[in-house]
Tab-separated table of N, CA and C in Angstrom:
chain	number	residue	atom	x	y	z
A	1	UNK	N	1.849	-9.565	4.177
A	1	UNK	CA	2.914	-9.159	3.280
A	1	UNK	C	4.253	-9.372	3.974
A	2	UNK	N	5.152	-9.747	3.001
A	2	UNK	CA	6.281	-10.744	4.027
A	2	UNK	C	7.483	-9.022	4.011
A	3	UNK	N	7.685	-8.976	4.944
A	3	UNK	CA	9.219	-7.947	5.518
A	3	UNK	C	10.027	-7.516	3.677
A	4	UNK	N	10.257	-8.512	3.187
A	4	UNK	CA	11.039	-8.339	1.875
A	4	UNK	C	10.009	-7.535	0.705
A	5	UNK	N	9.053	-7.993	1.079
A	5	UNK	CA	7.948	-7.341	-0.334
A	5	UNK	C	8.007	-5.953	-0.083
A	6	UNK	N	7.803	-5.447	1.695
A	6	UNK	CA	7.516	-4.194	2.279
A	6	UNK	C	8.816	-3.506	1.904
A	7	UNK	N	10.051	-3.996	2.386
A	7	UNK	CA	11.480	-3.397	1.561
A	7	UNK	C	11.662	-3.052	0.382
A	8	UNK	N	10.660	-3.648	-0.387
A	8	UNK	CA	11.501	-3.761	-2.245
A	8	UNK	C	10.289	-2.752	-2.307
A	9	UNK	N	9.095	-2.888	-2.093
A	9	UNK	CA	8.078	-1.418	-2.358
A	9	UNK	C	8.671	0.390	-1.589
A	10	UNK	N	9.376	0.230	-0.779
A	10	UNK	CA	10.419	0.908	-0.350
A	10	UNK	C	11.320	1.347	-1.021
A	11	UNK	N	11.854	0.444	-1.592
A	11	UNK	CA	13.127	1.256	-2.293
A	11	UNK	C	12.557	1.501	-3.664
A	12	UNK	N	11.414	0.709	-3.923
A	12	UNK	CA	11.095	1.394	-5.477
A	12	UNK	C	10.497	3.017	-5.248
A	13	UNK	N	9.941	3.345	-4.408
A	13	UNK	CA	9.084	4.489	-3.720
A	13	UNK	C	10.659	5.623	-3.584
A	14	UNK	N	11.241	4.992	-3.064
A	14	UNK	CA	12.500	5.863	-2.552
A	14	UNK	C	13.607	5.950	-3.733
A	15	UNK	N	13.239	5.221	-5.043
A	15	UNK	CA	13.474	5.738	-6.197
A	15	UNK	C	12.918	6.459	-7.088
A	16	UNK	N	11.932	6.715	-6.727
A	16	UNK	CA	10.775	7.315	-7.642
A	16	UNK	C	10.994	8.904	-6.997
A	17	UNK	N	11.021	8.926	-5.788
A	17	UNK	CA	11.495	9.971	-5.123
A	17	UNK	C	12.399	11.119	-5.382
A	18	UNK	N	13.166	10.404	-5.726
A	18	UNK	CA	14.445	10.804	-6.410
A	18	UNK	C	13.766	11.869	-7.822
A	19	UNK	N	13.211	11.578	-8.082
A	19	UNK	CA	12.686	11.663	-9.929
A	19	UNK	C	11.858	13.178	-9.036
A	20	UNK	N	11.348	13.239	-8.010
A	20	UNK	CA	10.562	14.507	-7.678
A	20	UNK	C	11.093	15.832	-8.222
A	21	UNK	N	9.771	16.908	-8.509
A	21	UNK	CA	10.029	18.365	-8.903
A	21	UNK	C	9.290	18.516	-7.952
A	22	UNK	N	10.152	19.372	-6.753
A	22	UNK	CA	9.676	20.241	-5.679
A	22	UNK	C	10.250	21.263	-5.460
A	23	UNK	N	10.523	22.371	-6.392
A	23	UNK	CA	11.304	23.366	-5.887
A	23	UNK	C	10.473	24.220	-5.298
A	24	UNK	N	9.693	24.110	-5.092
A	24	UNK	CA	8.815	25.186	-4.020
A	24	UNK	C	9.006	24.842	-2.731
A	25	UNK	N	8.114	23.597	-2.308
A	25	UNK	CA	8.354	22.854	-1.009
A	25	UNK	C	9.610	22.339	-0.531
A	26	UNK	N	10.429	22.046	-1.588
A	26	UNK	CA	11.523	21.117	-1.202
A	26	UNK	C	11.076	19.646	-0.499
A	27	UNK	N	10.070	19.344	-0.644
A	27	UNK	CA	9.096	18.283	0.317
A	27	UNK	C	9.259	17.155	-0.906
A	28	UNK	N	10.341	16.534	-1.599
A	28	UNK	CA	10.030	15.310	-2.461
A	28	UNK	C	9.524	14.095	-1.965
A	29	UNK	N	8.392	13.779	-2.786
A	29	UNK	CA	7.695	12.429	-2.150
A	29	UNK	C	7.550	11.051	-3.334
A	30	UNK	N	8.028	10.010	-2.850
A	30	UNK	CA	7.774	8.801	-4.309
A	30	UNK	C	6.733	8.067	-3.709
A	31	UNK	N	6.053	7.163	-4.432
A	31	UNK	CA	5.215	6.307	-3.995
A	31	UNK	C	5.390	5.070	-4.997
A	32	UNK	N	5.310	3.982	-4.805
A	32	UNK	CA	5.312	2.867	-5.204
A	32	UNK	C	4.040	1.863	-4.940
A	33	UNK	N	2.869	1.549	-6.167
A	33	UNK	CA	1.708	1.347	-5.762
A	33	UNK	C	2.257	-0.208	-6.429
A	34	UNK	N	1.619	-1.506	-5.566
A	34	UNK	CA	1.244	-2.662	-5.984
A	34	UNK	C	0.262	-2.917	-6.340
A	35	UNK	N	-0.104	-3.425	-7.886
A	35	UNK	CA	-1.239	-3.894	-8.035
A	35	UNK	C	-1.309	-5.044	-7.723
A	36	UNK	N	-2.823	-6.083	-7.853
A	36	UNK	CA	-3.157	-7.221	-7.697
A	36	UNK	C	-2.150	-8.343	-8.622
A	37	UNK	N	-1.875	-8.199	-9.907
A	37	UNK	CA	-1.363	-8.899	-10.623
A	37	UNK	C	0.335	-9.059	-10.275
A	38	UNK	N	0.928	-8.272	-9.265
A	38	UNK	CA	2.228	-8.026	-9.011
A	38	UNK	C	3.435	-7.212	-10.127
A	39	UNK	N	2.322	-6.104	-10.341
A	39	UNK	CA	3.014	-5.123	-11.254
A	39	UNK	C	3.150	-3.879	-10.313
A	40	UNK	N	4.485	-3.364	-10.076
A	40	UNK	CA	4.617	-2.181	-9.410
A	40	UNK	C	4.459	-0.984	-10.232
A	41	UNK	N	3.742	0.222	-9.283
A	41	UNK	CA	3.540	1.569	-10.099
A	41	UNK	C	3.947	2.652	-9.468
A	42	UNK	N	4.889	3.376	-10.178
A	42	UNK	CA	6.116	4.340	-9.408
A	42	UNK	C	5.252	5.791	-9.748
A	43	UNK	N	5.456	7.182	-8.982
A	43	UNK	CA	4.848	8.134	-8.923
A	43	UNK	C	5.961	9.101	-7.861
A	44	UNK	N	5.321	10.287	-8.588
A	44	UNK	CA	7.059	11.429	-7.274
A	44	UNK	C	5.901	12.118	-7.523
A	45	UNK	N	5.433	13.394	-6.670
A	45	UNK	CA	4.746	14.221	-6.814
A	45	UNK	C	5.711	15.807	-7.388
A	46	UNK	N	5.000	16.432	-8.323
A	46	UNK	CA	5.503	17.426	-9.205
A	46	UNK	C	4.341	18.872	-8.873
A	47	UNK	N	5.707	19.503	-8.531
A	47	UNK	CA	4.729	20.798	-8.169
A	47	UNK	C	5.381	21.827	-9.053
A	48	UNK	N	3.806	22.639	-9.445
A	48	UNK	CA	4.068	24.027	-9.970
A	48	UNK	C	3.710	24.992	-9.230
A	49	UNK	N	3.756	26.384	-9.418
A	49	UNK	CA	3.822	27.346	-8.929
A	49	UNK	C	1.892	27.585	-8.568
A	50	UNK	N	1.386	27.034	-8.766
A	50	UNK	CA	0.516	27.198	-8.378
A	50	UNK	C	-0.526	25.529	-7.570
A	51	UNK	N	-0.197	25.959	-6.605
A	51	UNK	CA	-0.199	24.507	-5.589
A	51	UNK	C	-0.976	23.787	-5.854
A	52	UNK	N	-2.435	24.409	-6.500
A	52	UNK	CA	-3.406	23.586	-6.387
A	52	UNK	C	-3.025	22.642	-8.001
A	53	UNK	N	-2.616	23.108	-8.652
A	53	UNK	CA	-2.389	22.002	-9.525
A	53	UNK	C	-1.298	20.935	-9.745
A	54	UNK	N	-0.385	20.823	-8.287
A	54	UNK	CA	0.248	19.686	-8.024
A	54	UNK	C	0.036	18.673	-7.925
A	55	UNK	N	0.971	17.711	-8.677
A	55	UNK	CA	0.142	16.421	-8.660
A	55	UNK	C	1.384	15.423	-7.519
A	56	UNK	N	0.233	14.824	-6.526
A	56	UNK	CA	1.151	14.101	-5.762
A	56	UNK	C	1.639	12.781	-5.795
A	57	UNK	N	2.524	11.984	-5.569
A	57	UNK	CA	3.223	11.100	-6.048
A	57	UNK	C	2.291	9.700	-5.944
A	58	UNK	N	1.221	9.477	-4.446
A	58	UNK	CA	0.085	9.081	-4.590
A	58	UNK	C	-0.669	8.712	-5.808
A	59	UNK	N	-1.386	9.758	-6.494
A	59	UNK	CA	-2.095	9.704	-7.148
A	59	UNK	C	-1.381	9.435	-8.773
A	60	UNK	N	-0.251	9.976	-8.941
A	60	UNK	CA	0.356	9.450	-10.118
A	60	UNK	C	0.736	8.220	-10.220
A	61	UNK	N	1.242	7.667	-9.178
A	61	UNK	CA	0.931	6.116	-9.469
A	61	UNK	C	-0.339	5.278	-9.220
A	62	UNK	N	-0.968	6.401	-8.774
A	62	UNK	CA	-2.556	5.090	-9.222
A	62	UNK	C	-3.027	5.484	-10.269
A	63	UNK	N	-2.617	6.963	-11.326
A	63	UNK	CA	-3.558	7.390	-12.429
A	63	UNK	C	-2.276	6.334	-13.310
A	64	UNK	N	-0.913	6.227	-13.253
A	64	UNK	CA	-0.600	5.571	-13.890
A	64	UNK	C	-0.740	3.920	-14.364
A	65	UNK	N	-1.090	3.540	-13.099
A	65	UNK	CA	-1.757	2.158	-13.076
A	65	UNK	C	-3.237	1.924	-13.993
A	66	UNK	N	-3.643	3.044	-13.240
A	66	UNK	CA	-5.360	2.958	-13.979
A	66	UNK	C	-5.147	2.700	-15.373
A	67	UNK	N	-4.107	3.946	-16.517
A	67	UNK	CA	-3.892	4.321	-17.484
A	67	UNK	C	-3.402	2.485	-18.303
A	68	UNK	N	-2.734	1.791	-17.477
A	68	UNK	CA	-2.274	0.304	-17.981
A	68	UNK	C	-3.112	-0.663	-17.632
A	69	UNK	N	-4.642	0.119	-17.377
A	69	UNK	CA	-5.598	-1.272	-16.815
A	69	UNK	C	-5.632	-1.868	-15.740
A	70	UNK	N	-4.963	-0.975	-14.630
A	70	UNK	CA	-4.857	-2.174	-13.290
A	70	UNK	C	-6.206	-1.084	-12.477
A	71	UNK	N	-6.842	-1.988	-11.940
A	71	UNK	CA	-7.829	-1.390	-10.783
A	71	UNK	C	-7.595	-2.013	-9.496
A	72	UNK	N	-7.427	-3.282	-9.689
A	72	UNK	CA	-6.935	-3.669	-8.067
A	72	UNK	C	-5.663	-3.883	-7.500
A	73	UNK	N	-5.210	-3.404	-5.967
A	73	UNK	CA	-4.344	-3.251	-5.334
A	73	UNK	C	-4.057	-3.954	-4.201
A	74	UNK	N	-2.536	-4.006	-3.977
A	74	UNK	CA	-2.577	-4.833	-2.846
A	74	UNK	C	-1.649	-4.273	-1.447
A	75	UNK	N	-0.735	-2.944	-2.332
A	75	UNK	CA	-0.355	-2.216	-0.797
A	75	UNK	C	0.369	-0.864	-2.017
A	76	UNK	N	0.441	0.040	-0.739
A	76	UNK	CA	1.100	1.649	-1.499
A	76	UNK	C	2.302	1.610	-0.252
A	77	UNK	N	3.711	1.882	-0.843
A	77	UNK	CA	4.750	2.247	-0.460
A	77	UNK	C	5.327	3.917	-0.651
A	78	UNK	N	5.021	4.784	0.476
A	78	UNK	CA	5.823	6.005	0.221
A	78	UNK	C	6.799	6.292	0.736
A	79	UNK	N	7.601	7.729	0.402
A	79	UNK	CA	9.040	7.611	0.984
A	79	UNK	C	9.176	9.427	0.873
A	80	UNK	N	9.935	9.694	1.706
A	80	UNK	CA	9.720	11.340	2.160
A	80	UNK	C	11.056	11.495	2.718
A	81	UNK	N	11.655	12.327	2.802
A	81	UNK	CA	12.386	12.956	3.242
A	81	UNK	C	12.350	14.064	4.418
A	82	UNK	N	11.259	13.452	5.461
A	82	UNK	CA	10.960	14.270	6.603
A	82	UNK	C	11.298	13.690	8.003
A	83	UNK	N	10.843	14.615	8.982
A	83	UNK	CA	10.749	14.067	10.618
A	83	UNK	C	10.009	12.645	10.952
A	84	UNK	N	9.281	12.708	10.305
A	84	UNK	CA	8.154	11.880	10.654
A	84	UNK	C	7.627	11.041	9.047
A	85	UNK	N	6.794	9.737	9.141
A	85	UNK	CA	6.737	9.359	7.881
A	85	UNK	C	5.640	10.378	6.995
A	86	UNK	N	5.455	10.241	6.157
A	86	UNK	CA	5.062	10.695	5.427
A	86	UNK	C	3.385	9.709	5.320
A	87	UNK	N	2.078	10.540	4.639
A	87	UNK	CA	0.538	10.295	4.707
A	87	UNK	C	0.201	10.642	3.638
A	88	UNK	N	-0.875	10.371	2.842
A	88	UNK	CA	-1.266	10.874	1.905
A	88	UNK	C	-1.994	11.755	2.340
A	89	UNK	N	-2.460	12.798	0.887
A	89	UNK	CA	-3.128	14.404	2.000
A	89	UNK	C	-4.391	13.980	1.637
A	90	UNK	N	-5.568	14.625	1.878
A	90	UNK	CA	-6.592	14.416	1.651
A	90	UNK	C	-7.293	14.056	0.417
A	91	UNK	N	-6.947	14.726	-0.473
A	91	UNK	CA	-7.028	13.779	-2.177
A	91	UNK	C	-6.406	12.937	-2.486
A	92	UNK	N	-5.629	12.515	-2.366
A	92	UNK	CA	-4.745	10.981	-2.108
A	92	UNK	C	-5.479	10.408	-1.756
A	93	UNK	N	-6.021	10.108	-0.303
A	93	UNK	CA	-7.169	9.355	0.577
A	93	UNK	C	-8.471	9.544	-0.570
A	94	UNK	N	-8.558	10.295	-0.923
A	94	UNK	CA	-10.283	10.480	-1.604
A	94	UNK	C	-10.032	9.637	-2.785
A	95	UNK	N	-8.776	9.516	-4.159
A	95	UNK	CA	-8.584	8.832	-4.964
A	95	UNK	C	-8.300	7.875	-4.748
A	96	UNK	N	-7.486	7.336	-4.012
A	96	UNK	CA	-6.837	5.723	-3.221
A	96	UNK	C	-8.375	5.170	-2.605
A	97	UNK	N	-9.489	5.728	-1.871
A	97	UNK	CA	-10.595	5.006	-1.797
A	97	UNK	C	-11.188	4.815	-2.703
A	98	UNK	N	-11.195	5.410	-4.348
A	98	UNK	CA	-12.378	5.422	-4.913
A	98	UNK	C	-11.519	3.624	-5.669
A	99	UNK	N	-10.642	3.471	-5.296
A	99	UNK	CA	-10.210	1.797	-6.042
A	99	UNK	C	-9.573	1.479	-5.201
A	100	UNK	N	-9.403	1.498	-4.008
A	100	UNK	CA	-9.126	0.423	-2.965
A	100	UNK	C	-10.073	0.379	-1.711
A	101	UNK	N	-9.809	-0.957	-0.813
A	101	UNK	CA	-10.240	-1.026	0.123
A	101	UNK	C	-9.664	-0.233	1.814
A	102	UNK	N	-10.409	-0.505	2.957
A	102	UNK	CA	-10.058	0.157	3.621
A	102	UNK	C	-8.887	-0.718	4.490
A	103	UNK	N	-9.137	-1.851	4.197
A	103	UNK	CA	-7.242	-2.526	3.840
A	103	UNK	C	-6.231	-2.447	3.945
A	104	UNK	N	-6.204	-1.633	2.674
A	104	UNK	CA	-5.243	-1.318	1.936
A	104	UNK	C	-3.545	-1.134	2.451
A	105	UNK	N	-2.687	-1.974	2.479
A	105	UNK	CA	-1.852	-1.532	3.485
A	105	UNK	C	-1.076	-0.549	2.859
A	106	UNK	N	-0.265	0.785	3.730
A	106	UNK	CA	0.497	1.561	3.715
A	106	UNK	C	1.522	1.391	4.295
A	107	UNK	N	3.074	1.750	3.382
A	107	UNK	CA	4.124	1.650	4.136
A	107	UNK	C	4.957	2.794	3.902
A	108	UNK	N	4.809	3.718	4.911
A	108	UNK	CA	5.251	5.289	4.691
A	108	UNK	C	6.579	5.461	5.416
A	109	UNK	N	7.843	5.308	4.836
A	109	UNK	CA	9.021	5.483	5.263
A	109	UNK	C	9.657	6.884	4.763
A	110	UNK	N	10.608	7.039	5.745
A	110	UNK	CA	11.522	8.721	5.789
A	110	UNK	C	12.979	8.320	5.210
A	111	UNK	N	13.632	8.744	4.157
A	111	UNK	CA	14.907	8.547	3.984
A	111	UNK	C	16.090	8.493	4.956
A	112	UNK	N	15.963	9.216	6.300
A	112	UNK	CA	17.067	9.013	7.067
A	112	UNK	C	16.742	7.492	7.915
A	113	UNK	N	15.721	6.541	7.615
A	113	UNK	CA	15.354	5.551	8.478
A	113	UNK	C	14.376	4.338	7.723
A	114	UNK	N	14.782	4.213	6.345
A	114	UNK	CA	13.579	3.288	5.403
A	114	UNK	C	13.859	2.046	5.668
A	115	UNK	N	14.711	1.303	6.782
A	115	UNK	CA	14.348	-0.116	7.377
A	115	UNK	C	13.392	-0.035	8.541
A	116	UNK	N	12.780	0.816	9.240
A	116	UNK	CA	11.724	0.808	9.985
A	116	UNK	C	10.300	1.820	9.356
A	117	UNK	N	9.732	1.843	8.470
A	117	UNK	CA	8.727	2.391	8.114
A	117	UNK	C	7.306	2.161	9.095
A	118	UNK	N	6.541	3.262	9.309
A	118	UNK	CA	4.983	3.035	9.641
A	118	UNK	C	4.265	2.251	8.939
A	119	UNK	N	4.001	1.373	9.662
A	119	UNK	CA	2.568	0.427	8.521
A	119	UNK	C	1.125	0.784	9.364
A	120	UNK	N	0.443	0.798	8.293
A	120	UNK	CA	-1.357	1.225	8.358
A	120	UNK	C	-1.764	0.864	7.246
A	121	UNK	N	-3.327	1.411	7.322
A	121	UNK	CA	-3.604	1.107	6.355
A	121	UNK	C	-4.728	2.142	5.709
A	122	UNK	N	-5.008	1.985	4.470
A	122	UNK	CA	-5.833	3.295	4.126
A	122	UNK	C	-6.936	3.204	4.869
A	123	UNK	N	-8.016	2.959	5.428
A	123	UNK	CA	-8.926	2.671	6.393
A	123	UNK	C	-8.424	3.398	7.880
């Protein structure tokens, strides 16, 4: 994936971000999922008062993808507003495996620093 693709999944992630409801955590997170066909899928995670039914920015852009027919992927861009980059939590990882590979690249950037992001991969 060329430097420019990893940037533009970045700033779509770090717009989606923006769109977050976190008044509990204050922890806003966007994600920007690529599918195979080169359709991007934007997601902020939205929390209510009761944690367990937060939905994280992860998984809303892959339920939103799913919802338009896309199953295959080719990288997830997130964006956080923390110390350190930002990971998906453990249901993130459990939904992101059940339709991707262990591949999968990740590019988890922090708003005070989104020209150097962590790359990995879901695997």
């Amino acid at each position: 994936m060329s430097p420019e693709l990893r940037q533009a999944l970045v700033r779509k992630a770090m717009a989606a971000r923006r769109q977050a409801y976190a008044p509990y955590s204050g922890f806003a997170v966007g994600a920007a999922l690529l599918a195979a066909d080169g359709r991007v899928f934007a997601g902020c995670n939205v929390e209510t008062a009761s944690f367990g039914l937060t939905l994280c920015a992860e998984r809303k852009a892959l339920t939103s993808a799913v919802a338009a027919g896309r199953r295959r992927f080719q990288a997830l861009a997130l964006a956080a507003d923390a110390g350190t980059a930002p990971m998906p939590c453990g249901a993130c990882l459990q939904v992101l495996a059940e339709f991707c590979g262990p591949g999968l690249p990740i590019i988890a950037a922090w708003t005070r620093d989104p020209a150097h992001p962590v790359l990995t991969t879901l695997g």
